[in-house]
mmCIF file of C-alpha atoms in Angstrom:
data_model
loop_
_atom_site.group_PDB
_atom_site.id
_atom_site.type_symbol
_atom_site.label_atom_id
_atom_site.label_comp_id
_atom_site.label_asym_id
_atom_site.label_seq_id
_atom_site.Cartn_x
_atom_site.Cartn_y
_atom_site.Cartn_z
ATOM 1 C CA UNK A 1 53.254 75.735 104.750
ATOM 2 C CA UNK A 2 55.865 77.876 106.610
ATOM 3 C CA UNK A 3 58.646 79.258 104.335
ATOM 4 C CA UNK A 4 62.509 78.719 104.828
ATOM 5 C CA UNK A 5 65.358 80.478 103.937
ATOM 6 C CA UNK A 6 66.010 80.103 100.341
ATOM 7 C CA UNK A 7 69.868 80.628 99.024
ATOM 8 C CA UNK A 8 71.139 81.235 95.008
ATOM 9 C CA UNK A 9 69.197 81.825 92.170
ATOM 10 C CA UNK A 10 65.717 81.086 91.920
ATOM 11 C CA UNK A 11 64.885 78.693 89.515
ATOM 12 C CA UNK A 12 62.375 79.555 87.038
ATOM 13 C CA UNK A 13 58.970 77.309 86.444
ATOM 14 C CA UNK A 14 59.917 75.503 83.660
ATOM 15 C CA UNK A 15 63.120 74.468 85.459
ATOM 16 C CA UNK A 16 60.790 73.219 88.331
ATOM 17 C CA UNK A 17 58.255 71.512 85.857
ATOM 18 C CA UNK A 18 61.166 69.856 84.038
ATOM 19 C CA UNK A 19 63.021 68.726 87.321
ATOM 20 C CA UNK A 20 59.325 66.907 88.805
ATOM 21 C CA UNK A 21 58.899 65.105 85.115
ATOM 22 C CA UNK A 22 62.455 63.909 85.860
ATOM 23 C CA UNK A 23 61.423 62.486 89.656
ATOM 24 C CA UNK A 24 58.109 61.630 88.841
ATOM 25 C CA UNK A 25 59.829 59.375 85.938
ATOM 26 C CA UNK A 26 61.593 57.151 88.413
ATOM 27 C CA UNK A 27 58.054 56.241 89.868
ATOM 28 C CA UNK A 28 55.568 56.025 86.791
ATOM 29 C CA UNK A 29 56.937 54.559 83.513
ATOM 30 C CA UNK A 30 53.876 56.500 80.993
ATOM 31 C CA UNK A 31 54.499 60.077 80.264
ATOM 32 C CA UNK A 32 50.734 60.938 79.638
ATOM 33 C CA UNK A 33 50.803 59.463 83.497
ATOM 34 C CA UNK A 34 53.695 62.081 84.238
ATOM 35 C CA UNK A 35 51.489 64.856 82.969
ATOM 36 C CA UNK A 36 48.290 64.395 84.894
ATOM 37 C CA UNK A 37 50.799 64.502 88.378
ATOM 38 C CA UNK A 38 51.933 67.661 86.888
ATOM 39 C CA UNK A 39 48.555 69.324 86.839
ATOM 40 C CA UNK A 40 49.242 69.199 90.448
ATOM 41 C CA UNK A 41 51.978 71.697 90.349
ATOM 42 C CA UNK A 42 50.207 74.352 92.087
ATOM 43 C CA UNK A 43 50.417 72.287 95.485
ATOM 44 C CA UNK A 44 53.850 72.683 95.669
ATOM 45 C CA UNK A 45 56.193 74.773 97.084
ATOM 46 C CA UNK A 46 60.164 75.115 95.100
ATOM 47 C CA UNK A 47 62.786 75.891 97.905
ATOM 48 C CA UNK A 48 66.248 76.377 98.617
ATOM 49 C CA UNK A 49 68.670 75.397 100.769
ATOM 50 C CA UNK A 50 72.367 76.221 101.872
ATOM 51 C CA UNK A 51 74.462 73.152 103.078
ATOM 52 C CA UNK A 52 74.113 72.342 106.314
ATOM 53 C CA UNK A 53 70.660 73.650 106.946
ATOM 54 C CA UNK A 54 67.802 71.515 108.665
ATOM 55 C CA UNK A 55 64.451 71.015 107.191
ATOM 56 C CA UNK A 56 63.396 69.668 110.576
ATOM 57 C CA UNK A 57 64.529 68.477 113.800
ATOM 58 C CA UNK A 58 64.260 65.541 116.006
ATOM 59 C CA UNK A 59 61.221 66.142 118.175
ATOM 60 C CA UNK A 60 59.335 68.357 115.510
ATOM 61 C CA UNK A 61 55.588 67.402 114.117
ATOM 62 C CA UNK A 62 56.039 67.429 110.092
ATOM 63 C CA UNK A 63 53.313 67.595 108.270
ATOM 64 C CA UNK A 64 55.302 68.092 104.751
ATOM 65 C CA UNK A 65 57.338 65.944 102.544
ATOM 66 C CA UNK A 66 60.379 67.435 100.467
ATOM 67 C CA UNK A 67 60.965 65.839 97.187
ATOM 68 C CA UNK A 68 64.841 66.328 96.546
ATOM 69 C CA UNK A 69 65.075 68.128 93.070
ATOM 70 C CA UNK A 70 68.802 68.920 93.737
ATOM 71 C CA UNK A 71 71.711 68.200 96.546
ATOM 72 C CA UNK A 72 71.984 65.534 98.603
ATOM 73 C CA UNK A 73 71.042 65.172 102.672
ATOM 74 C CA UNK A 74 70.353 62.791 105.381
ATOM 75 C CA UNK A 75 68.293 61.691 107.873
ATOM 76 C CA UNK A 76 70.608 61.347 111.684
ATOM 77 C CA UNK A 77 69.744 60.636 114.694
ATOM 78 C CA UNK A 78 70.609 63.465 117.826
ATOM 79 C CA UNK A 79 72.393 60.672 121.007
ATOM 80 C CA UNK A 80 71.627 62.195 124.278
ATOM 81 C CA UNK A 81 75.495 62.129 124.452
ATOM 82 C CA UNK A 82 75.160 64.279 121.669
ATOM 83 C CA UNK A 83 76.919 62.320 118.884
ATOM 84 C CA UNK A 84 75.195 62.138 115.694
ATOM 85 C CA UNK A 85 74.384 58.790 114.017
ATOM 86 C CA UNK A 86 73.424 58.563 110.426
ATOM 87 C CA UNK A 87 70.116 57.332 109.165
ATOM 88 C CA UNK A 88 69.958 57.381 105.486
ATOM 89 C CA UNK A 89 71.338 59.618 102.738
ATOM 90 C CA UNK A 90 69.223 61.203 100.246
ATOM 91 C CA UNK A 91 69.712 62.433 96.703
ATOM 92 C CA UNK A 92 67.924 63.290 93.470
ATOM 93 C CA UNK A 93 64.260 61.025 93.511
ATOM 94 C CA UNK A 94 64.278 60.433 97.675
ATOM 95 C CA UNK A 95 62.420 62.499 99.737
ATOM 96 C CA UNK A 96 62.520 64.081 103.101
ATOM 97 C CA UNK A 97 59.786 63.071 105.321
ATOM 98 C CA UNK A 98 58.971 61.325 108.889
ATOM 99 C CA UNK A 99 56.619 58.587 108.346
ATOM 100 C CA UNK A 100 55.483 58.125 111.924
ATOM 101 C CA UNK A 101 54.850 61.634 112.657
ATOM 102 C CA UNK A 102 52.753 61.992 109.456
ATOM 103 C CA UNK A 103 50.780 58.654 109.593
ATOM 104 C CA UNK A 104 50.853 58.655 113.511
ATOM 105 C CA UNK A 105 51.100 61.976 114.697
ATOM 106 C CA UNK A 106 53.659 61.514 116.799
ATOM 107 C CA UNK A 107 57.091 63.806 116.995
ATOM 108 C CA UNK A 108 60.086 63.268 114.543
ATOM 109 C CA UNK A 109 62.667 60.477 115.786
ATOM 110 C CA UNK A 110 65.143 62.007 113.736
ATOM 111 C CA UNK A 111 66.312 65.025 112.083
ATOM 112 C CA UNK A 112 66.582 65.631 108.523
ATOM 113 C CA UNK A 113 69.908 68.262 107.061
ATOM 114 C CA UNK A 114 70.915 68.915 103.740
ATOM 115 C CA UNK A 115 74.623 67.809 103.299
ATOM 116 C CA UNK A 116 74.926 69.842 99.935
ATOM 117 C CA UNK A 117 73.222 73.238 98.566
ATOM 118 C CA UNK A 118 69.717 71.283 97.657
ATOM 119 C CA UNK A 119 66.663 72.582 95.915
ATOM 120 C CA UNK A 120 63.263 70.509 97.041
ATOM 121 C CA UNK A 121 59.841 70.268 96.076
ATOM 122 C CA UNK A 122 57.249 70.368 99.150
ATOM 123 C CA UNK A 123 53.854 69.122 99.791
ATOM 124 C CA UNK A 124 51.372 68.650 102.624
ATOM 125 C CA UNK A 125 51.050 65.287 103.473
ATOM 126 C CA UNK A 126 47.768 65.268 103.429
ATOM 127 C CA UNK A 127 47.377 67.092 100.107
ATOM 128 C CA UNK A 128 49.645 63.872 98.788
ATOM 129 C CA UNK A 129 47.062 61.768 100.660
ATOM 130 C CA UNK A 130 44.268 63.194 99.422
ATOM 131 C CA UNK A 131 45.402 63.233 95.585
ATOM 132 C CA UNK A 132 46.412 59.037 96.141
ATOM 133 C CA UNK A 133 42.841 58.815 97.145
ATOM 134 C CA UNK A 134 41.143 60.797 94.365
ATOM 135 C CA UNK A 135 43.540 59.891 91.110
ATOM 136 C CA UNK A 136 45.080 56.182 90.265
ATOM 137 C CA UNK A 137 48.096 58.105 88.976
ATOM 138 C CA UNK A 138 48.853 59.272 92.268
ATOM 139 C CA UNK A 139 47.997 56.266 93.855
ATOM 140 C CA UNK A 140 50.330 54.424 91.554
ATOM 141 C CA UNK A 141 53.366 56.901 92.461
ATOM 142 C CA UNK A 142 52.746 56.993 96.545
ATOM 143 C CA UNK A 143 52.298 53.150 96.479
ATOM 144 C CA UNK A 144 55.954 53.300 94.052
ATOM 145 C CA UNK A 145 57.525 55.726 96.427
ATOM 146 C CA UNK A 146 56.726 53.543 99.608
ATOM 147 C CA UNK A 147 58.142 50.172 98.026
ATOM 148 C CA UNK A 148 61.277 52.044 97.132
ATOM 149 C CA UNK A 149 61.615 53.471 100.645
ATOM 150 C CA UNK A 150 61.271 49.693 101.713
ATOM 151 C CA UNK A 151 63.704 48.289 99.298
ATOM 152 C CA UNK A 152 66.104 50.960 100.564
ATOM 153 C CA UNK A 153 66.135 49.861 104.447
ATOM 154 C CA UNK A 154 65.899 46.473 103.388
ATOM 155 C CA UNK A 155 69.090 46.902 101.439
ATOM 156 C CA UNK A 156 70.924 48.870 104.155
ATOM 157 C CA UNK A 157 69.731 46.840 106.878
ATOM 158 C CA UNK A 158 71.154 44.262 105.313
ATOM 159 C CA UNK A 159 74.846 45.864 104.121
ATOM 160 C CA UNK A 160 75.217 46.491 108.147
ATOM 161 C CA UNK A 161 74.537 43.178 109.119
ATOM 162 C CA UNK A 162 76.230 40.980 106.347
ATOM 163 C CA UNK A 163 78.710 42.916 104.597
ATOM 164 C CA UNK A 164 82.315 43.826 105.789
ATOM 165 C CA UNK A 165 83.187 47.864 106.309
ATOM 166 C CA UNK A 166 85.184 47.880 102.955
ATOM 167 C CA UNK A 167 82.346 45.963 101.136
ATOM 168 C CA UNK A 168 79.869 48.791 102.329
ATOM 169 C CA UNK A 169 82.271 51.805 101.620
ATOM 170 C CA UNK A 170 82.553 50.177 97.901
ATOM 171 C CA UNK A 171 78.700 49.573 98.114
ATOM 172 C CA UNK A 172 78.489 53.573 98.603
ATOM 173 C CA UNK A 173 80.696 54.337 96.258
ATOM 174 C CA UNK A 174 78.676 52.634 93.545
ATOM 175 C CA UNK A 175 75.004 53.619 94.878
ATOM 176 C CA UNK A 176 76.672 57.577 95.189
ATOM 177 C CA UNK A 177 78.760 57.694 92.169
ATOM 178 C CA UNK A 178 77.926 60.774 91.132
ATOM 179 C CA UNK A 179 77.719 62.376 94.657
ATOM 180 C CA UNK A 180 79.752 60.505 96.319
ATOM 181 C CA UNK A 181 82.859 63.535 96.021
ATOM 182 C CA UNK A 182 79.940 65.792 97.416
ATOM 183 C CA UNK A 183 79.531 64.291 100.213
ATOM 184 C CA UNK A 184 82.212 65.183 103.530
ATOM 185 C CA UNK A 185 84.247 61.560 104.619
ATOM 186 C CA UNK A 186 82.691 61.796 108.165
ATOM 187 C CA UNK A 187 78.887 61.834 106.795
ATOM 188 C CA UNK A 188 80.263 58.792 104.887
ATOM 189 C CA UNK A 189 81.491 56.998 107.560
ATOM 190 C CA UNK A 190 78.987 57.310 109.849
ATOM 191 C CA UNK A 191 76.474 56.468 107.161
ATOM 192 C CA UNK A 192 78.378 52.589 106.746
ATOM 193 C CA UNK A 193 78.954 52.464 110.520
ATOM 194 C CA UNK A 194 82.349 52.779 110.598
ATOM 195 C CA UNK A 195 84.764 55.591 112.535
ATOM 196 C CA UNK A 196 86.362 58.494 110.508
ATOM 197 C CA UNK A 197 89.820 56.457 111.261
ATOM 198 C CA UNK A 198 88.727 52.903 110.154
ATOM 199 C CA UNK A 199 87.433 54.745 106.496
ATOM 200 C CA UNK A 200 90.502 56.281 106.529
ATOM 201 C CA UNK A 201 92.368 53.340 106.518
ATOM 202 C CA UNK A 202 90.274 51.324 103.969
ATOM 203 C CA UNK A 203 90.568 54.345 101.521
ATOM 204 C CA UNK A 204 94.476 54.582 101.977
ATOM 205 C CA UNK A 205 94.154 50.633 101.225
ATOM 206 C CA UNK A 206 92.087 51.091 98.619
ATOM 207 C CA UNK A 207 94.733 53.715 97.103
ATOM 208 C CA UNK A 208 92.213 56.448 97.545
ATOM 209 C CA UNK A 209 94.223 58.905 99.618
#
């Protein structure tokens, strides 16, 4: 697995360990289950990055998902006009990955970017494919981490198409309430559709500015 560039301190293996228990927990409810993923530390890689830099592009075969210990990022889509539309935001518990060049071999449709500093754990796909297919446990957490990724575009899909531009930028607001300062008004914007000047607007309304 190629390296990247990694930025600020290191953290140290327990800090790693700790931070996986804490992700893995959002997927498997037994903590004897959390330790038997754990014996799988050795498969990944811990790195680094500054905000702003791109774990892949659009166009790029990936053969590696990033589990986001840290930060938060998105997925965007390069226009051939060159504007940028947002896919998806990602925080503590998502991952970075693109499902159709890993299942189907085909390249990226998108580009992933970290929109904070973000620390992530990486694995070869097919190391997380072959674990699924030799322990339950890991079964259990790929089928978990899957339905979540599904219940995620079924929620957004459905904020775009039935909500109004205020109802999604207070839909945000709650899903990213930690974050949510973290994260630069025009990522925001394009995330719920909208143009920089129409969130401006509904923040100033919403006595936010």
């Amino acid at each position: 697995m190629e390296g990247t560039s990694y930025c600020g301190a290191m953290m140290d293996p327990i800090d790693y360990q700790q931070s996986l228990r804490r992700l893995f927990a959002i997927y498997i409810d037994r903590s004897s289950d959390i330790e038997l993923l754990l014996e799988s530390l050795p498969l990944f890689q811990y790195q680094h990055w500054r905000a702003g830099q791109s774990l892949f592009n659009q166009g790029e075969q990936v053969d590696t998902v990033y589990f986001l210990l840290s930060g938060v990022g998105r997925y965007y889509y390069l226009l051939a006009n060159g504007l940028e539309r947002n896919k998806s935001l990602v925080r503590f518990g998502g991952a970075f990955a693109s499902v159709s060049t890993l299942v189907q071999g085909v390249p990226s449709p998108f580009s992933c970017q970290t929109i904070t500093p973000c620390t992530t754990a990486a694995i070869r796909y097919a190391d997380l494919v072959n674990l699924a297919d030799c322990q339950p446990v890991w079964s259990t957490f790929v089928r978990r981490l899957y339905e979540q990724l599904a219940i995620k575009k079924e929620k957004r899909e459905a904020a775009l198409l039935t909500m109004s531009a205020r109802q999604r930028y207070e839909a945000f607001l709650q899903d990213f309430a930690d974050e949510a300062e973290q994260i630069p008004l025009r990522q925001v914007a394009m995330f719920i559709g909208i143009t920089d000047v129409a969130l401006s607007r509904i923040r100033r309304d919403m006595g936010l500015t």
